[in-house]
Tab-separated table of C-alpha atoms in Angstrom:
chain	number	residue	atom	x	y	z
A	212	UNK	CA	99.462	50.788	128.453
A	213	UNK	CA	103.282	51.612	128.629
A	214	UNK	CA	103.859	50.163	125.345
A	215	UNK	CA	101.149	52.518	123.720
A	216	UNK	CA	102.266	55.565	125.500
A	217	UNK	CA	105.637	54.749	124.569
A	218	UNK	CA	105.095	54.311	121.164
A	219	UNK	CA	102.789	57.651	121.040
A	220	UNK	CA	105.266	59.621	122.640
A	221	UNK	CA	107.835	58.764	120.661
A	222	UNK	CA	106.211	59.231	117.678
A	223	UNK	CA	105.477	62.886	118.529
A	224	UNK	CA	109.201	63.533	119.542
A	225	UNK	CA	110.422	61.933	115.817
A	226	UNK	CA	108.205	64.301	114.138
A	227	UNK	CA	109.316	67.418	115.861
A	228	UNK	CA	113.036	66.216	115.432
A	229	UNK	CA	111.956	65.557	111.792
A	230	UNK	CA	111.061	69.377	111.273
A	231	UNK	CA	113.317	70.436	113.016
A	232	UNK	CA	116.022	69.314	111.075
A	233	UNK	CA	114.141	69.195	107.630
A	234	UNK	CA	114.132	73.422	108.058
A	235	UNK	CA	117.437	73.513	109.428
A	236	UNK	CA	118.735	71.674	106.650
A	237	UNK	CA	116.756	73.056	103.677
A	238	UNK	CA	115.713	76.742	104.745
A	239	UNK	CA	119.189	77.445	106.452
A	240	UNK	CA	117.664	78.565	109.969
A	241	UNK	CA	119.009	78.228	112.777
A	242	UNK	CA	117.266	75.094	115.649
A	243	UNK	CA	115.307	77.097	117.626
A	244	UNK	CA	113.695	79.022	114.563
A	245	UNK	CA	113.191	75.683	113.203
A	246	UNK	CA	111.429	74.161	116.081
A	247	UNK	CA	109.334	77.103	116.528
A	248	UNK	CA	108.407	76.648	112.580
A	249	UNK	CA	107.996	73.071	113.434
A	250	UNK	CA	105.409	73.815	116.289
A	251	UNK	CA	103.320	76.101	114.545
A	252	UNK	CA	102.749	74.018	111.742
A	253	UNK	CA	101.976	70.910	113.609
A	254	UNK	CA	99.700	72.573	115.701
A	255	UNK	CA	97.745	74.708	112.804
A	256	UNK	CA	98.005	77.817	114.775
A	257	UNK	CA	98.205	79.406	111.093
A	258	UNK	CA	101.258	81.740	111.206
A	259	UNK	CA	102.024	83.784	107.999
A	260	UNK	CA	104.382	81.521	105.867
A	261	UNK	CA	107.878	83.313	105.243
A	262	UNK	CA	108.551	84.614	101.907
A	263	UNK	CA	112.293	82.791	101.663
A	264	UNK	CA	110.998	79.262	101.933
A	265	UNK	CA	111.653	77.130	99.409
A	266	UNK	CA	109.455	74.670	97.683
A	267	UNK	CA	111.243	71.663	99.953
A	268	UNK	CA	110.379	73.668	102.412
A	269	UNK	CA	106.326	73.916	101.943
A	270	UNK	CA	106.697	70.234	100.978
A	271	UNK	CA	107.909	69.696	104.549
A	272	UNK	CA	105.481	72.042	105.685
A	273	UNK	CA	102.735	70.043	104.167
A	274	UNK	CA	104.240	66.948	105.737
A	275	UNK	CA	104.235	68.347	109.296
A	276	UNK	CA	100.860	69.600	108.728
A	277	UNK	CA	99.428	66.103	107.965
A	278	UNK	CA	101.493	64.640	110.859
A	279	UNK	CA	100.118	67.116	113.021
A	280	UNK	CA	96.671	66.761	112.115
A	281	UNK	CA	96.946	62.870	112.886
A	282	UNK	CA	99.839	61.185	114.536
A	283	UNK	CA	100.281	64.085	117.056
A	284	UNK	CA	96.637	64.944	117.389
A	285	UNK	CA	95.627	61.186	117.653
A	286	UNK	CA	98.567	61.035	120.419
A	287	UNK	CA	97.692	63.688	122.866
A	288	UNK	CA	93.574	62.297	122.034
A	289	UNK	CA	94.990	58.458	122.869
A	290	UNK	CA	97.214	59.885	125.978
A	291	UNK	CA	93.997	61.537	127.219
A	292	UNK	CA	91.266	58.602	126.431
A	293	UNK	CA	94.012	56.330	128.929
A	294	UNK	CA	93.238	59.229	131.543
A	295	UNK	CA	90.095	59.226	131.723
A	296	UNK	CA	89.139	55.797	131.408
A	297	UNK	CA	91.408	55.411	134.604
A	298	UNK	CA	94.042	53.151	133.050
A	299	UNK	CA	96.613	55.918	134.181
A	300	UNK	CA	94.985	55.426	137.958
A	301	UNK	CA	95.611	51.516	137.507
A	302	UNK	CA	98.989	52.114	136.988
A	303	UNK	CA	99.985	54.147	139.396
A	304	UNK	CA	97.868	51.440	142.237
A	305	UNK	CA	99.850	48.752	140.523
A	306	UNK	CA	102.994	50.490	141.522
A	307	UNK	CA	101.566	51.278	144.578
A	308	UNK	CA	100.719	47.564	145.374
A	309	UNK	CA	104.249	46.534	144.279
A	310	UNK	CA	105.896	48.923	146.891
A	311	UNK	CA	103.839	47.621	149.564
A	312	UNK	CA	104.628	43.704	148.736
A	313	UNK	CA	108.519	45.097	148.444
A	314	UNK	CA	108.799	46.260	151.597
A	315	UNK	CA	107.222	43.293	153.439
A	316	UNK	CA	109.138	40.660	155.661
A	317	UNK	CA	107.971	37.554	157.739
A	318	UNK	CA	104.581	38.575	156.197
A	319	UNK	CA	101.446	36.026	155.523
A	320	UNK	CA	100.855	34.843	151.591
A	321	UNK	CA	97.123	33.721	151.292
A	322	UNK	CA	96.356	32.069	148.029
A	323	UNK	CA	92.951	31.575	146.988
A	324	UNK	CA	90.208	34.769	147.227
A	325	UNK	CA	87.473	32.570	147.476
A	326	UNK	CA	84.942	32.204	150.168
A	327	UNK	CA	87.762	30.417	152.187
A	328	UNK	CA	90.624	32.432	151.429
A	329	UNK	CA	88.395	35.712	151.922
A	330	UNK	CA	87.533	34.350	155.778
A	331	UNK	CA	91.162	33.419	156.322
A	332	UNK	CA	92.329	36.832	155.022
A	333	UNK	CA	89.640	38.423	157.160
A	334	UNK	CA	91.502	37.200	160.022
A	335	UNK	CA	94.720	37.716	159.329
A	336	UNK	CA	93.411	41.904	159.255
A	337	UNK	CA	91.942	41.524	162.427
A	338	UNK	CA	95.046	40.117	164.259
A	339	UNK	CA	97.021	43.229	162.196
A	340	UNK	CA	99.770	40.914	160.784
A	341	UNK	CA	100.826	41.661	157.010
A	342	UNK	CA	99.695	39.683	154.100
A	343	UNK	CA	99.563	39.585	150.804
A	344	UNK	CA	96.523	37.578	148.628
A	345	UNK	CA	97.299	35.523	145.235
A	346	UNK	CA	94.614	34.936	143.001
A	347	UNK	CA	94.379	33.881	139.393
A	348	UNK	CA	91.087	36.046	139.128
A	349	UNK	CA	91.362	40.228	139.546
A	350	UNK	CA	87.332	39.957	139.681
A	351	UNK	CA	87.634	37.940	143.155
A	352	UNK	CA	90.491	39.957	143.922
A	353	UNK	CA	88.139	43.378	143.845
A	354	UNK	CA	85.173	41.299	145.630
A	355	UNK	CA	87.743	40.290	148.436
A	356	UNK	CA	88.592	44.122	148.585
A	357	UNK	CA	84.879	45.194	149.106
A	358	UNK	CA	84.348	42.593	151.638
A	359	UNK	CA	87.485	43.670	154.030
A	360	UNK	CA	86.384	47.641	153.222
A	361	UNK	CA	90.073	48.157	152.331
A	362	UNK	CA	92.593	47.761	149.801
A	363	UNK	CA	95.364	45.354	150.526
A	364	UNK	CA	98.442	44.191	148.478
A	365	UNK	CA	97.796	41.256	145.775
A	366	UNK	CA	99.186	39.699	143.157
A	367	UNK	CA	97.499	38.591	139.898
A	368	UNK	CA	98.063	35.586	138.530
A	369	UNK	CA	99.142	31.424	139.308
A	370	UNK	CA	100.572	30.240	142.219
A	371	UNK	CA	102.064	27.696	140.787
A	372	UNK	CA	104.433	29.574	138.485
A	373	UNK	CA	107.498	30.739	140.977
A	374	UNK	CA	107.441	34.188	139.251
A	375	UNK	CA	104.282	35.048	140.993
A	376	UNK	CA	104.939	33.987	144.477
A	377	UNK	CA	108.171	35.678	143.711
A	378	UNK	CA	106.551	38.651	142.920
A	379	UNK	CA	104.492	38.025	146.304
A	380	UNK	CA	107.408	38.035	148.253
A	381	UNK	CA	107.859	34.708	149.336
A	382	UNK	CA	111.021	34.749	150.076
A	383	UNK	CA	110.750	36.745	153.245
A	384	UNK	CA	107.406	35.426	154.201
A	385	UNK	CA	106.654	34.129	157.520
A	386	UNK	CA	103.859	31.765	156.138
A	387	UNK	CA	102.005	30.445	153.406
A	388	UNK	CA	98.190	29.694	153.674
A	389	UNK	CA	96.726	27.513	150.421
A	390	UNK	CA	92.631	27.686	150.278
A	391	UNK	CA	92.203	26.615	146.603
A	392	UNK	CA	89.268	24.249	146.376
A	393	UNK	CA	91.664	22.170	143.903
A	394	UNK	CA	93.414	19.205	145.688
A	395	UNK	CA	96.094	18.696	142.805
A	396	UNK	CA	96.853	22.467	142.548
A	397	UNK	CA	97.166	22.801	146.674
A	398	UNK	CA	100.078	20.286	146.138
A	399	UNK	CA	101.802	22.245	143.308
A	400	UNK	CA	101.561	25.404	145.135
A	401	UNK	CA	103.037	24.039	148.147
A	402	UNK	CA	105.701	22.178	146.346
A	403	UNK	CA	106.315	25.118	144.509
A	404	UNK	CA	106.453	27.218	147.645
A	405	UNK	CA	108.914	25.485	149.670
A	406	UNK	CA	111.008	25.185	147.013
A	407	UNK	CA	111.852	28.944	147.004
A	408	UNK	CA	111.383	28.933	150.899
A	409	UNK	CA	112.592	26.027	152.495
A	410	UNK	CA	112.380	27.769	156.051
A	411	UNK	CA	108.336	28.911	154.911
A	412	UNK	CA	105.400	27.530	157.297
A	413	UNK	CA	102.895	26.290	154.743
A	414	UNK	CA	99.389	25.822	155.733
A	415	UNK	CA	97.090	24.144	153.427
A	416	UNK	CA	93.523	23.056	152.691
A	417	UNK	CA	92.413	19.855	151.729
A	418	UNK	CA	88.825	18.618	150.502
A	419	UNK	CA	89.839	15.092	149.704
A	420	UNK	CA	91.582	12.963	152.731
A	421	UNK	CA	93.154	10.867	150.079
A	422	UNK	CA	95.645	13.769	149.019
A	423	UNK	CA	96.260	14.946	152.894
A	424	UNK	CA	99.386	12.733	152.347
A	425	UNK	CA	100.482	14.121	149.142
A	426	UNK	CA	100.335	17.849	150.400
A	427	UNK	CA	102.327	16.712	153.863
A	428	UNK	CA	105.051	15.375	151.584
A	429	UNK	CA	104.662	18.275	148.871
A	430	UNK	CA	105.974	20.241	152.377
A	431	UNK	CA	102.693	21.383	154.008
A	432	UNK	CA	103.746	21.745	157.906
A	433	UNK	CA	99.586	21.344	158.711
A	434	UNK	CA	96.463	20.505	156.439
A	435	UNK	CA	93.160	20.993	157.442
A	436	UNK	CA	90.564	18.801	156.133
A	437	UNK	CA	87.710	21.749	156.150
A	438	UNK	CA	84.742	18.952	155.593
A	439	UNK	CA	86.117	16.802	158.516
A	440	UNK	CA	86.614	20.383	160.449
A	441	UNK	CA	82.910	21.007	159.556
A	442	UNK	CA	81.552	18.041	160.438
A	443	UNK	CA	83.225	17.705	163.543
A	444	UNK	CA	81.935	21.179	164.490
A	445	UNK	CA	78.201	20.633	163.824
A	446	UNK	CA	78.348	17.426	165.496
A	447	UNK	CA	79.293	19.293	168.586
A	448	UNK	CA	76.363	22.399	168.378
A	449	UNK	CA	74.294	19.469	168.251
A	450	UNK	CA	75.533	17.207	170.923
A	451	UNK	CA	76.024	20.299	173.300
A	452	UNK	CA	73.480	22.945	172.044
A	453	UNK	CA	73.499	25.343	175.117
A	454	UNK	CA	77.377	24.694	175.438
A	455	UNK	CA	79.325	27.839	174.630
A	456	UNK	CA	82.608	26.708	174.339
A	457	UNK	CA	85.867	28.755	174.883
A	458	UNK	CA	86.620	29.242	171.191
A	459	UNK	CA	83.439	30.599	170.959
A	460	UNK	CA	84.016	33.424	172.966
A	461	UNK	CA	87.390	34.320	171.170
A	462	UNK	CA	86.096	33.702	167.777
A	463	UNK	CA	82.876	35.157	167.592
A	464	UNK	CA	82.457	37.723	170.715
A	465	UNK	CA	82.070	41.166	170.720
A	466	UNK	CA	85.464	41.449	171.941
A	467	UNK	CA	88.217	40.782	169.350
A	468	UNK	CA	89.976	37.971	171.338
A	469	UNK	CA	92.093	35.517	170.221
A	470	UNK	CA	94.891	33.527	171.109
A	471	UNK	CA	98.620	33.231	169.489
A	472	UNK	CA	101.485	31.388	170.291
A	473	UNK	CA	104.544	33.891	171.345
A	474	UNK	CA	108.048	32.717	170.974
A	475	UNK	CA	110.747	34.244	173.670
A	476	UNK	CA	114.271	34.832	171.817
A	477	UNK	CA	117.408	34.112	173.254
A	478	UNK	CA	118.331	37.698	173.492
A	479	UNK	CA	114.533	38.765	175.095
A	480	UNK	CA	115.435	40.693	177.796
A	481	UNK	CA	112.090	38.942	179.625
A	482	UNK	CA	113.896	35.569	179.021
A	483	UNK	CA	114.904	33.871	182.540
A	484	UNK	CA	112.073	35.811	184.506
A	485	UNK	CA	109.182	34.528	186.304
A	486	UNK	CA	105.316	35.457	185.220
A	487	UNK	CA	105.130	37.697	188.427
A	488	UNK	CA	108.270	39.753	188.052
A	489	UNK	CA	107.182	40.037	184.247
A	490	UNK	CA	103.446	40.671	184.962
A	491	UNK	CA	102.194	40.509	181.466
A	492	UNK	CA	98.420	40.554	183.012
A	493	UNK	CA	99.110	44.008	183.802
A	494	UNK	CA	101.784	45.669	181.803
A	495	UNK	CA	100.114	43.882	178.662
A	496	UNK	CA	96.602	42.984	179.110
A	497	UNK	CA	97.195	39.447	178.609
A	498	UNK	CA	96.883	36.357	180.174
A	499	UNK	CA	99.254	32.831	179.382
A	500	UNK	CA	97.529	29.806	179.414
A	501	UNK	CA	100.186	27.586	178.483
A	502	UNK	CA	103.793	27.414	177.975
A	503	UNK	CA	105.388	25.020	175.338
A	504	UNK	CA	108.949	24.131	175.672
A	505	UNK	CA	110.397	21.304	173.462
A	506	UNK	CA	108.469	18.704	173.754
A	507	UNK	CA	106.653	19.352	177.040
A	508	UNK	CA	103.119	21.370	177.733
A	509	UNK	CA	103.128	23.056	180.903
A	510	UNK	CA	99.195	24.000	181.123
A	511	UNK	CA	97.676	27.038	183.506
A	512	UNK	CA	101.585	28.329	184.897
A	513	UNK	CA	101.658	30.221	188.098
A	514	UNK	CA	103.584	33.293	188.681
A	515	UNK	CA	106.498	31.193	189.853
A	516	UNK	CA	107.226	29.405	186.742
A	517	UNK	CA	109.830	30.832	184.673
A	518	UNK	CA	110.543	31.666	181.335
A	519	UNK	CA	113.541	30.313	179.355
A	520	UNK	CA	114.687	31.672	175.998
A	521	UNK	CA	113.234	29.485	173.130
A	522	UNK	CA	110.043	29.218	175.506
A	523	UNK	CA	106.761	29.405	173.197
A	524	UNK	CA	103.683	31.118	175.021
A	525	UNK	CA	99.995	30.486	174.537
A	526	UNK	CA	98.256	33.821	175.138
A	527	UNK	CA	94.929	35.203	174.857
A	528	UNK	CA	94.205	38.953	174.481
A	529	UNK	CA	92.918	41.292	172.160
A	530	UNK	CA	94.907	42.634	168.884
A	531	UNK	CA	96.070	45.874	170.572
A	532	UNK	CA	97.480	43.949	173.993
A	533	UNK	CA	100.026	41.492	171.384
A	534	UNK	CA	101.184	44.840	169.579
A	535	UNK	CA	102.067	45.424	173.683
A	536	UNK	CA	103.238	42.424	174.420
A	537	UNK	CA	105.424	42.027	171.325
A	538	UNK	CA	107.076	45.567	172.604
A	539	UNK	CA	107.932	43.957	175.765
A	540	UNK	CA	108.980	40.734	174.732
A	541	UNK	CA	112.010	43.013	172.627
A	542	UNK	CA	112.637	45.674	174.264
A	543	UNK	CA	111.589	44.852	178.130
């Protein structure tokens, strides 16, 4: 669309620079007379010719008049088609969508807008973390944007080519989440990926077990095998069906609960404090269940235990009480 503006644009310009100097040359007026001979004739307005211009000078006249009638006139009809058919409004949200990826850091990339990467991305909203979604297909990138009732940054095209996790931002990502239904392709992404992000936490899909190796050397940091998940949980429902489990609760209550794992920096000035003196029940609205440090899983802590820097927190609490607890954890 550019290109055709470009060219359209320019065309018009060349013309009126043609005229201008044409008249100036031939007729002997000065450049703003000639412009303003120029302008007339291209736009027809039918002006009284002057009696000193010379037969070059209808010629030209004649020329403009014909250029008028169709380069210019087909321009500003072109210019105004690309208006109104909303091209001009894709542009600008393209740009708009590019700013948005550009100033994102430690942000999630989901590839895939399918039916898994749509339920994936669905969460990643709810917990308010930003994301961007890369998907060969703008069709499933505009059904993905009905379904979340917002518009979100994306990228069109193959995650497999560098330039478009590039464009995605991948460099300052935080994590990568891979939901394509294609085995082989997972494993190029996530090769791909870590290539340009050796520090990135890839998660990744698998349907076949067989390539669960492949993707963990590729660099995945965890696969999930979403038949084996499935399985597992159906097996469960019907083993237990008046058990409501936990996860239950946090994934599909009316509440919007869930539970993230919270790691205390160095510099945190909450680091070296007990749970009671911090009182995160309170001051945050949320409750740890767990505290992992190294290698060890201290389960259920009381208010004695204390937190060292590094420490990594399991909490549970609703999206508004991390946004809380995240202010605490930097600023105390």
């Amino acid at each position: 669309m550019r290109k055709n503006i470009a060219v359209l644009v320019s065309a018009i310009v060349f013309i009126f620079v043609f005229g201008t100097v044409a008249f100036h040359l031939t007729e002997g007026w000065d450049l703003f007379d000639s412009f303003f001979f120029t302008l007339i004739t291209i736009s027809t307005v039918g002006y009284s010719l002057p009696e000193s211009i010379s037969p070059v000078g209808k010629v030209i006249a004649s020329v403009l008049i014909g250029a008028g009638v169709t380069i210019v006139l087909y321009g500003f009809t072109s210019i105004t088609s690309l208006i109104i058919e909303g091209h001009i409004g894709e542009y600008f949200k393209s740009r708009r969508i590019k700013k948005m990826i550009d100033r994102l850091t430690d942000h999630f990339i989901v590839v895939g807008a399918g039916r898994t990467g749509r339920h994936t991305t669905l969460e990643i909203m709810k917990a308010r973390r930003p994301f961007v979604v890369i998907d060969v297909s703008e069709e499933a990138i505009k059904r993905l944007e009905d379904f979340l009732g917002k518009e979100f940054p994306y990228v069109v095209g193959d995650a497999v080519e560098e330039e478009v996790l590039m464009r995605a931002g991948v460099e300052r990502a935080k994590s990568l989440i891979v939901t394509l239904p294609d085995d082989a392709k997972n494993t190029f992404v996530v090769l791909t990926a870590k290539s340009l992000n050796p520090n990135l936490e890839i998660v990744s899909r698998v349907s076949d077990m067989k390539a669960l190796s492949k993707l963990v050397y590729a660099g995945a940091d965890k696969v999930i095998a979403t038949s084996e998940l499935a399985g597992v949980r159906l097996a469960q429902m019907a083993l237990n069906p008046t058990t409501i489990s936990f996860l239950d609760i946090l994934s599909f209550g009316e509440e919007s609960f869930r539970i993230e794992e919270v790691m205390i920096p160095p510099e945190s000035p909450i680091a070296g404090k007990t749970l009671g003196e911090i009182n995160l029940s309170k001051r945050a609205g949320t409750i740890v269940i767990a505290i992992r440090r190294g290698g060890e899983v201290i389960f259920n802590p009381t208010g004695d235990t204390r937190i060292l820097p590094e420490d990594r927190l399991m909490v549970v609490g609703k999206s508004d009480h991390f946004e809380k607890l995240h202010r605490l954890i930097e600023e105390g």
